[in-house]
Structure formats: C-alpha cells, structure tokens
CSV table of C-alpha atoms and ligand atoms in Angstrom, one decimal:
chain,number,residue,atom,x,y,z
A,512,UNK,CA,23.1,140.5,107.9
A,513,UNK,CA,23.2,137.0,107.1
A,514,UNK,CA,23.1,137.6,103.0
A,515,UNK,CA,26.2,140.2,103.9
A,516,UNK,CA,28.4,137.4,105.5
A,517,UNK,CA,27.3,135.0,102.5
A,518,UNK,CA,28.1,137.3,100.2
A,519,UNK,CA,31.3,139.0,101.4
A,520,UNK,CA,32.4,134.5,101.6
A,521,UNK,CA,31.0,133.7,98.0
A,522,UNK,CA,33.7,137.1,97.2
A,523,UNK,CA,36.4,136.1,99.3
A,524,UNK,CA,36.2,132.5,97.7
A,525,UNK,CA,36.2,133.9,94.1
A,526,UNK,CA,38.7,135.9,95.1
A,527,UNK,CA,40.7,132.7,96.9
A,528,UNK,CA,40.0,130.7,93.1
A,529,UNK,CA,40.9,133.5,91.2
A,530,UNK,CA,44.8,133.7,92.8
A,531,UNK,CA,45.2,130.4,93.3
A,532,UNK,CA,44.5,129.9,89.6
A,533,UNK,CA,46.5,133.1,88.5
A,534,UNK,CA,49.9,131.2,90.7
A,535,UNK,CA,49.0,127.9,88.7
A,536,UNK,CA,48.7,129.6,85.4
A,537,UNK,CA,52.2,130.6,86.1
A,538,UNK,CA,53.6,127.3,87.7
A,539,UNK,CA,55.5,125.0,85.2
A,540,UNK,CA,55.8,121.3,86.3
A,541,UNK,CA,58.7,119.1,85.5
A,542,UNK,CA,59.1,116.0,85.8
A,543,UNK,CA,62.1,113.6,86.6
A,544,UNK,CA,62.5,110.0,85.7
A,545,UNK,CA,64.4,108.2,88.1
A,546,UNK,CA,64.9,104.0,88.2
A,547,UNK,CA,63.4,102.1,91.1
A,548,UNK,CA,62.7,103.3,94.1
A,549,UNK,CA,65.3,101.4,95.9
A,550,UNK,CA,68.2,102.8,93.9
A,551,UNK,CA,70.0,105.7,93.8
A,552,UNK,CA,68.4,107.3,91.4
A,553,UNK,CA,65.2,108.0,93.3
A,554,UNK,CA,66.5,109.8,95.8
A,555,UNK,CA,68.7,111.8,93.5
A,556,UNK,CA,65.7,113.0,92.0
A,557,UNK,CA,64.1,114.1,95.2
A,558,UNK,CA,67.2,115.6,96.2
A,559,UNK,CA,67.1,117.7,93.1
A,560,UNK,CA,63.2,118.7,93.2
A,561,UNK,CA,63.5,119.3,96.6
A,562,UNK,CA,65.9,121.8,95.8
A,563,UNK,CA,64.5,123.6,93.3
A,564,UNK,CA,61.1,123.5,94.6
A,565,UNK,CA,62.3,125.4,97.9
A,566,UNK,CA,62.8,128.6,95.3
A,567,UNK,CA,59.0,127.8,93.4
A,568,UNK,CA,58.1,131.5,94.5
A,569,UNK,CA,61.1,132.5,92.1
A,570,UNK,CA,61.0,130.0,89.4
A,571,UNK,CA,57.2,128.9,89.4
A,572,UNK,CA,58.7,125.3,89.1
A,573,UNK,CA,57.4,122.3,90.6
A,574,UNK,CA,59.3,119.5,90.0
A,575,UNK,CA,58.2,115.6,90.3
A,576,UNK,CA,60.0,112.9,90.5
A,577,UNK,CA,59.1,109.1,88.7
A,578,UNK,CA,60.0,105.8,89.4
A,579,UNK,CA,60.8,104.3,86.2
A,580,UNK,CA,62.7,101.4,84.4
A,581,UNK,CA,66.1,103.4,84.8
A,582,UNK,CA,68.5,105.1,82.1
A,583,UNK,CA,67.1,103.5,78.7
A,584,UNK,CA,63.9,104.3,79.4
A,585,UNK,CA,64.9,107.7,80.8
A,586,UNK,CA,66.8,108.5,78.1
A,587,UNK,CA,64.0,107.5,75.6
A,588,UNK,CA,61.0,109.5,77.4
A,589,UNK,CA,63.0,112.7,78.3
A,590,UNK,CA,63.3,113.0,73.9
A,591,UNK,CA,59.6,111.8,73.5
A,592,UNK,CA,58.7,114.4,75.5
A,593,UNK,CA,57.0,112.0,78.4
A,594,UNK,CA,59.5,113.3,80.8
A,595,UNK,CA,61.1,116.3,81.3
A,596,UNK,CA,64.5,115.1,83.0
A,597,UNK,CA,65.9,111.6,83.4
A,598,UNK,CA,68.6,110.4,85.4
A,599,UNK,CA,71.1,108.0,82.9
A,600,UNK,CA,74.4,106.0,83.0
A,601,UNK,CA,76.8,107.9,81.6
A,602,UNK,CA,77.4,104.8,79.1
A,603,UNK,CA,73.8,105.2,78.5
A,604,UNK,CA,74.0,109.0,77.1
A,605,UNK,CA,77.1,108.4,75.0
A,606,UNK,CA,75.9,105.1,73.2
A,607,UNK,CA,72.5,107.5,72.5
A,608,UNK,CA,74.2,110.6,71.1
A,609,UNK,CA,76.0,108.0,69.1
A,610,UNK,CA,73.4,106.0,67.7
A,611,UNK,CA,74.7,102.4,69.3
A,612,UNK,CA,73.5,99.7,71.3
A,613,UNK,CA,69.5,100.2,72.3
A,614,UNK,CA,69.7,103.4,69.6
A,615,UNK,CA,71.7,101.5,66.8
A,616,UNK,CA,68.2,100.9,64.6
A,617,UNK,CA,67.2,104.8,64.9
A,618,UNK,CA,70.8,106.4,65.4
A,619,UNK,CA,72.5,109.3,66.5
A,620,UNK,CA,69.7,111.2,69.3
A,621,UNK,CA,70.6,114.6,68.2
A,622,UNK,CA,68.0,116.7,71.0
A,623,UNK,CA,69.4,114.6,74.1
A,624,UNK,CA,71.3,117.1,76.2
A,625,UNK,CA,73.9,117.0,79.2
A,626,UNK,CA,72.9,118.8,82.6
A,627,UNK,CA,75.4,117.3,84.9
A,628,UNK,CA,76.6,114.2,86.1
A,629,UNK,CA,75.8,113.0,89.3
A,630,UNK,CA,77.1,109.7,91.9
A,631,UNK,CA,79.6,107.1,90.5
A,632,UNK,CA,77.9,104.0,89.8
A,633,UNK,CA,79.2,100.6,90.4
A,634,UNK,CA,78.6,97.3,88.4
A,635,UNK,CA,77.3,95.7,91.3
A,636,UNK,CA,77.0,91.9,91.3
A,637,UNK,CA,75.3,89.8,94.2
A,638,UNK,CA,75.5,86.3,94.5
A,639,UNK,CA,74.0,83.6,97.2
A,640,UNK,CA,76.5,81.8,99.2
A,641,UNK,CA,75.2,78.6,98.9
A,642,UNK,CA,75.3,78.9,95.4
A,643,UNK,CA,79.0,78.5,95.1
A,644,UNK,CA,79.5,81.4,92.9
A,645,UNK,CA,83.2,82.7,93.8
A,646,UNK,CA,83.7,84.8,90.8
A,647,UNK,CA,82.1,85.9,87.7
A,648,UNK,CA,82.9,82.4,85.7
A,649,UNK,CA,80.5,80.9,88.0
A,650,UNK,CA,77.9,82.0,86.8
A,651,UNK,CA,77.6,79.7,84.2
A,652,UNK,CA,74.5,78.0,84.5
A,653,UNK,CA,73.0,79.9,87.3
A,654,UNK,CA,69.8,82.3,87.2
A,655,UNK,CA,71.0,85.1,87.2
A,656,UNK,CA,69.2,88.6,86.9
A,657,UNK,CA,70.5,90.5,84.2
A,658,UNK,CA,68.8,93.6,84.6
A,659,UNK,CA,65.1,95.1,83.4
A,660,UNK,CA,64.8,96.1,79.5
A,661,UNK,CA,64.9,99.7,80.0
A,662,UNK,CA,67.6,99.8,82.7
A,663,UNK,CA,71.2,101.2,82.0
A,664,UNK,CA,72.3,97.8,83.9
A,665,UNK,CA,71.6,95.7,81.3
A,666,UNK,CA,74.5,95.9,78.8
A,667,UNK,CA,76.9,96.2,81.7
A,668,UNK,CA,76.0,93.2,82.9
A,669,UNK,CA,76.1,91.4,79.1
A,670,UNK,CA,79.4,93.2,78.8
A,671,UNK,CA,80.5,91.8,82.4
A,672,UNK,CA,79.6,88.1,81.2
A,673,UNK,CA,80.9,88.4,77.8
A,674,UNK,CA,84.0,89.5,79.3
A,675,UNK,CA,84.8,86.2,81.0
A,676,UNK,CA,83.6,84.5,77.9
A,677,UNK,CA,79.8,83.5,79.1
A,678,UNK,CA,77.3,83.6,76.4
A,679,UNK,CA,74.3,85.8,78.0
A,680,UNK,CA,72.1,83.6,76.0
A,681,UNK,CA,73.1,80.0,76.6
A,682,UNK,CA,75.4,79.6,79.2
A,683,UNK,CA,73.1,81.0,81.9
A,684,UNK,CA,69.4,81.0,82.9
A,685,UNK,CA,69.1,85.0,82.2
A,686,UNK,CA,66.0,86.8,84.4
A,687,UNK,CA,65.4,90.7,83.1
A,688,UNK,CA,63.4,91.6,85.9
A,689,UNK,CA,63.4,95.2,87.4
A,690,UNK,CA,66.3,95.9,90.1
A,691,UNK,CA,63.5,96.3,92.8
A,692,UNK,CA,62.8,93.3,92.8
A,693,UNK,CA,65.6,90.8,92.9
A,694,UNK,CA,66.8,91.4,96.2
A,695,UNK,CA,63.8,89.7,97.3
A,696,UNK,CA,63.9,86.9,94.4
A,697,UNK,CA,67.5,86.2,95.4
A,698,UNK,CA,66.3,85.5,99.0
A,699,UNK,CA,63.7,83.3,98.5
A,700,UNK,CA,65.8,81.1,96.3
A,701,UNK,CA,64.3,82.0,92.8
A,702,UNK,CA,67.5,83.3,91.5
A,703,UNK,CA,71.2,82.8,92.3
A,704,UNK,CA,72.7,86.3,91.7
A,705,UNK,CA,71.9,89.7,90.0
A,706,UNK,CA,73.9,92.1,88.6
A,707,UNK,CA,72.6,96.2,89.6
A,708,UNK,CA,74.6,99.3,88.4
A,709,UNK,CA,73.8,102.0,91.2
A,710,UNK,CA,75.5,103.8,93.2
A,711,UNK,CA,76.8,102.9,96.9
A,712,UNK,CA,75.2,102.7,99.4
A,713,UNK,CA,72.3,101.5,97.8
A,714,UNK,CA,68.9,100.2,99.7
A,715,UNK,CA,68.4,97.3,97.0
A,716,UNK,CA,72.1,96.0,98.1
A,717,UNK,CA,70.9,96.7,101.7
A,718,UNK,CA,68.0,94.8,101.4
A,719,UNK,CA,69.7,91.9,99.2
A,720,UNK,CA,72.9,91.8,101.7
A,721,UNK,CA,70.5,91.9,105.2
A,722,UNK,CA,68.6,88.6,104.8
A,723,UNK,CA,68.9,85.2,105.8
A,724,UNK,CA,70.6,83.7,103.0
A,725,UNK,CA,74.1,84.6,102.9
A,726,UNK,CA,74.9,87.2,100.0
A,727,UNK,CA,78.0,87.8,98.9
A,728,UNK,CA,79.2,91.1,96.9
A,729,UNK,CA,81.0,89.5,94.1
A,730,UNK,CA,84.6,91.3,92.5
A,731,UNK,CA,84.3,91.7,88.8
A,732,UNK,CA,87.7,92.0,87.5
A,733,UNK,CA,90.3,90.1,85.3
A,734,UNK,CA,91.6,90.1,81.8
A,735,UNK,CA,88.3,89.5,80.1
A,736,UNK,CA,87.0,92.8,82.4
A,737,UNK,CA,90.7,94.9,82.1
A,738,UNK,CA,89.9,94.5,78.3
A,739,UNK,CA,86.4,95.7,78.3
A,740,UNK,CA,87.2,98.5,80.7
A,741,UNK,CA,90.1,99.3,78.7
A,742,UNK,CA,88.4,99.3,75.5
A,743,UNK,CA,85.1,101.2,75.9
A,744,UNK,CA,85.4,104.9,77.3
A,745,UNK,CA,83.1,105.2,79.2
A,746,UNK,CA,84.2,102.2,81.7
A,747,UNK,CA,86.6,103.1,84.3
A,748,UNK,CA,87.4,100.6,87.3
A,749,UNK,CA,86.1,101.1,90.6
A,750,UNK,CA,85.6,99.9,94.3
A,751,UNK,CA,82.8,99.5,96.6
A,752,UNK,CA,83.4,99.9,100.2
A,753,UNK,CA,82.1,96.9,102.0
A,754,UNK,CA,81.8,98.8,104.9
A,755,UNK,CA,78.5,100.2,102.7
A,756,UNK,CA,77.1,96.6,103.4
A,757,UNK,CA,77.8,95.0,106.8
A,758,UNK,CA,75.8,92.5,106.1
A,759,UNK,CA,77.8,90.9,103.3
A,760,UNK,CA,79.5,87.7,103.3
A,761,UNK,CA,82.6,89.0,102.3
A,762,UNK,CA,84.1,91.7,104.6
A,763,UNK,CA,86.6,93.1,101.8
A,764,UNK,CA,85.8,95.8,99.6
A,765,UNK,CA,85.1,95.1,96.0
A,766,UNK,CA,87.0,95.3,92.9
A,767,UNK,CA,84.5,96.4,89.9
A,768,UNK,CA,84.2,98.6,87.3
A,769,UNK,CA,81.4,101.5,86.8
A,770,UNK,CA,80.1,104.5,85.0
A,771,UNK,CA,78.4,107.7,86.7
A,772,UNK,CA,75.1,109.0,86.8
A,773,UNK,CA,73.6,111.8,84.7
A,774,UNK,CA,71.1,113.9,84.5
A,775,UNK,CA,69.6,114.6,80.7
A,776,UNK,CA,66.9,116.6,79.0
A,777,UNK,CA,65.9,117.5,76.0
A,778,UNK,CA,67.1,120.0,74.0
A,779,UNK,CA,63.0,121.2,73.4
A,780,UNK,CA,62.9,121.8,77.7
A,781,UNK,CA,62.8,125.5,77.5
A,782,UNK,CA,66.3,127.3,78.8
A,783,UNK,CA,65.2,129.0,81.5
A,784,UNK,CA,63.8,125.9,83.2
A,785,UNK,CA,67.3,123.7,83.0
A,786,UNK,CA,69.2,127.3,84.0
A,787,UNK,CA,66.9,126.8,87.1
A,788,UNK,CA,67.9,123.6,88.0
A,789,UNK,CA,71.2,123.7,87.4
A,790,UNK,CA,71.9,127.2,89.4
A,791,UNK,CA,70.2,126.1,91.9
A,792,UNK,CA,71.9,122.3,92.7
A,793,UNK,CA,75.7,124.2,92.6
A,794,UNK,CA,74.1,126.8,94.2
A,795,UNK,CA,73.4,124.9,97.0
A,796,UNK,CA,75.9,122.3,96.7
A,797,UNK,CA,76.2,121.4,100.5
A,798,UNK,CA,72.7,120.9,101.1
A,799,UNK,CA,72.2,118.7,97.8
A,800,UNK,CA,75.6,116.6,98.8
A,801,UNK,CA,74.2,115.9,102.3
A,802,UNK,CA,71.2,114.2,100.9
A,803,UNK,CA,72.4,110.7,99.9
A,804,UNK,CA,75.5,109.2,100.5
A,805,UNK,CA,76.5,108.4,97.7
A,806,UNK,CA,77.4,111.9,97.0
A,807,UNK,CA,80.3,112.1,99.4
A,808,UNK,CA,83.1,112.5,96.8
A,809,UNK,CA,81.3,115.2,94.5
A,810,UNK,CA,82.9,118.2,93.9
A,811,UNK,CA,81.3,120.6,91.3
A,812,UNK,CA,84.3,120.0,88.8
A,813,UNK,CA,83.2,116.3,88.8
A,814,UNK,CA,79.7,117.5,87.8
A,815,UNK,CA,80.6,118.5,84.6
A,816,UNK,CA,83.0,115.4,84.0
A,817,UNK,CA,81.5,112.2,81.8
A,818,UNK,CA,79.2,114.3,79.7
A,819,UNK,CA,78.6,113.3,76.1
A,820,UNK,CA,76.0,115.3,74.8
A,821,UNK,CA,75.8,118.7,74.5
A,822,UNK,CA,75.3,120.7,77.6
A,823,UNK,CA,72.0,121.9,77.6
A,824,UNK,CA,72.1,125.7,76.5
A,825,UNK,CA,70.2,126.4,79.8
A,826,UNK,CA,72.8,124.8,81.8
A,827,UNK,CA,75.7,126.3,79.6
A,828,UNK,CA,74.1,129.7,81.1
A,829,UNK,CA,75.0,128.8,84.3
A,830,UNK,CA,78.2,127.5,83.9
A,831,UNK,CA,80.1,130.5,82.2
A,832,UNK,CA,78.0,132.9,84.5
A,833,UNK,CA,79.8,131.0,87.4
A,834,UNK,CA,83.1,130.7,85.8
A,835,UNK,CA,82.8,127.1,85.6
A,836,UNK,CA,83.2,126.5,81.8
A,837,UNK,CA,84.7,128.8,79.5
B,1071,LIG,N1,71.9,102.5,86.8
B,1071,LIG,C1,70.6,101.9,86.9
B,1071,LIG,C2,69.9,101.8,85.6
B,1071,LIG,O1,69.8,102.7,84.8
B,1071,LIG,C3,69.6,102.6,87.9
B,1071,LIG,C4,70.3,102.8,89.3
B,1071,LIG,C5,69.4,103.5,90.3
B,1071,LIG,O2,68.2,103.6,90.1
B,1071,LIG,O3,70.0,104.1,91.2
B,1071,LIG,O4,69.6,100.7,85.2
C-alpha cells in the first residue's frame, strides 16, 4: 500500500513537472526598461506588464519591468537586444532615428521602432531656497545635477543652460548623478539644484520638495528657452501644477518646457508580441489611465502623437484593426 501512494506521488509530480514545463516552454518573457524607480517611468512600466500579464493565459507573455539609467540607455539596450521595450523621451527617439546627439558617432538607428507615447514630461528644475537661485541664470556657479549619462534629462538640461547662455562646463559645478538620487543630495546640502525630466506628479519631486530644506520648483522660461523651444521640434512649452507639490516653496505653478514619454522596441521583437501589448493597453484604456497620475490627460489619439520612428509593424496591426490609423 505504501509503494502505491509513493508511486501514484512520484506520477503525479512527473506529471506536475511535465505541464508546468510544457506552460513555460510556451511562455515568452519581455522585458521593459524603465529609469529610476522614483520616476515615472517605473510605474509606467508596471502599469503596462500588469496589463498584459492579466491576459498570460492568452498571450503566454510575462512581462518584467527594469530600473535603468532612463531613455539613452533604454533606447540603446532595447536595439542591443538587452531589453525588449524601453520607455524614452520623445527627444530621445527622434535624435536616435536621426543619428544626432548621443547617436551622432554611429548614426541613423534604423531597427528602433514607435509603440506609443505615453505621460507628458516636464523639464523639471529644483533648487534650494537658501541658495538664492530665483531663475535659471542663477545657476551659475552652483552644483547642480545635470542628469545621469544614460538619462533623456541630460541634454534637456544642457539645452536649458545653454539657453540662458551658461556654459554646462565652466560656469557651473556640474553633478551627473542618477535622478534617484539627488533629491536626497539636494537635502543634505551636497548640491544646490537638479534638473529631472519626468512626468508630474513624480515621487523624486515628492521626496525633493518634502524635506527640511526649503525647495523651490524653479520656471524655465525666457528668450534664451522661447528660442530653444521654438527651434527644436520636439520641445513644446508646458506647466506643472504646483498643486502636484505642496511642499514647494513656491505656491504658483510652473512655467517649463517638456517632451513626452515613449515606449520603443526593436524592430527584431517578434509582431505578435508588440500587437499584444499594444491591444491590450487601448484595450483597457481606463484601467491603464487610473494607474498613475500622470496619465490624467491621455486620450488614445494622444498615444499615437510625438512618434518618430516607425510604428512597430506589430503595433501598426492594432491600429488599423481599430480604426485608429489609416
Ligand atoms: N525622462 C527621464 C530620463 O529619461 C526619466 C524619467 C522617469 O523615469 O520617469 O532621463
């Protein structure tokens, strides 16, 4: 009797192996490369496995989401191969299908490919009181945190200071640490501002604006900026609401300018996979916008607006089979 129970469990556990290795063989993990884990980006790419993984008996996908240095490295992994998906500025994608800034040495990144885009993102520039920083000029001299290499913050804040005529280089003590970080850094004195391009509300402005040194949420505007903004096409001007961040010195909104996040991929990420994705985030569009904030304003015809690279024949599918694009 007792060999028959061990035997009918040795059967039932090679039996138990045998499926669960048969559902793996047919589960296809993706990855998503987000920025740090107090942006926006993070969640956004929770928000978008959780999605797709409540349908994993459909799809077989399992997606994962990775904190990473933000839209540079994002862009530059998804077309290694090292991640599937990466959320990017929308200046980010364009300057890489065009071969400029980061991508000027290797040019044009013909396999990068649109999804959708995502949140607005502000150029969001923090700044002790007891600095005496009042607007962007001010800077000069300080230590201020220009952004990770890697991030898509970076050139926006060298365009930013370039704009008022501040030499990146010289005229300040530039830091280039990760986003995560300077809230933290800016409250125990070690730098004087930083510049973050995320979206609003934001738990890195949270955490900068909710300490014990005053913080103040800096407007970055003026000729210098209307120029810039003017200029490049992928700038646009744009406000945060200071009610985002009660605990802000300043208790009117902000005057800035910004981009908008994307999501990218690859054009080797197999069709089906981004025709997954993308089906099922407009597919359940209420649900996806009530998982941040910072969605509030999306509408699915703003999805598809700020795109430079192709759209990902995947996510192409889904469009015209939803009457979304032609
Ligand atoms: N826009 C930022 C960057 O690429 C990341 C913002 C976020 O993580 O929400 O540098």
């Amino acid at each position: 009797m007792k060999k028959l129970v061990t035997l009918c469990a040795v059967a039932s556990l090679t039996l138990l192996l045998a499926m669960a290795s048969l559902a793996s063989a047919k589960t296809t993990f993706v990855t998503i490369g987000t920025g740090g884990i107090t942006g926006v980006y993070y969640p956004t790419g929770g928000a978008i496995a959780k999605i797709v993984n409540q349908k994993r008996d459909v799809y077989g996908i399992r997606a994962t989401v990775e904190s990473t240095g933000g839209s540079v490295f994002n862009i530059n992994a998804v077309l290694s191969g090292d991640l599937d998906f990466g959320v990017t500025q929308s200046d980010r994608q364009y300057q890489a299908v065009k071969g400029l800034e980061e991508w000027k040495d290797r040019g044009p990144q013909k396999d990068l490919r649109a999804v959708f885009s995502i949140h607005p993102e502000t150029i969001v520039l923090c700044a002790a009181e007891d600095a005496g920083i009042k607007t962007v000029a001010d800077l000069k001299d300080k230590v201020v945190n220009l952004g990770n290499h890697g991030s898509g913050t970076l050139q926006n804040s060298i365009d930013a200071l370039v704009a008022v005529g501040i030499d990146p280089e010289k005229d300040i003590k530039a830091e280039y640490i990760k986003a995560a970080e300077a809230p933290g850094l800016l409250q125990d004195g070690r730098l004087d501002a930083f510049f973050y391009t995320v979206g609003n509300p934001s738990g890195a402005i949270k955490e900068a604006t909710a300490g014990k040194r005053k913080v103040r949420i800096l407007d970055v505007t003026g000729p210098g900026v209307a120029k810039v903004v003017k200029e490049k096409p992928y700038y646009a001007e744009a406000t945060i609401a200071i009610s985002d961040y009660p605990g802000a010195a300043n208790d009117k909104d902000v005057k800035t300018f910004g981009v908008k996040a994307t999501l990218v991929t690859s054009a080797k990420v197999p069709a089906d996979v981004v025709y997954a994705i993308t089906k099922e985030v407009f597919e359940n569009f209420d649900q996806f916008k009530s998982l941040h904030p910072a969605y509030a304003h999306l509408t699915k015809e703003s999805m598809l607006e700020g795109l430079s690279a192709p759209i990902h024949e995947g996510a192409m599918r889904y469009y015209k089979e939803a009457g979304l694009l032609k």
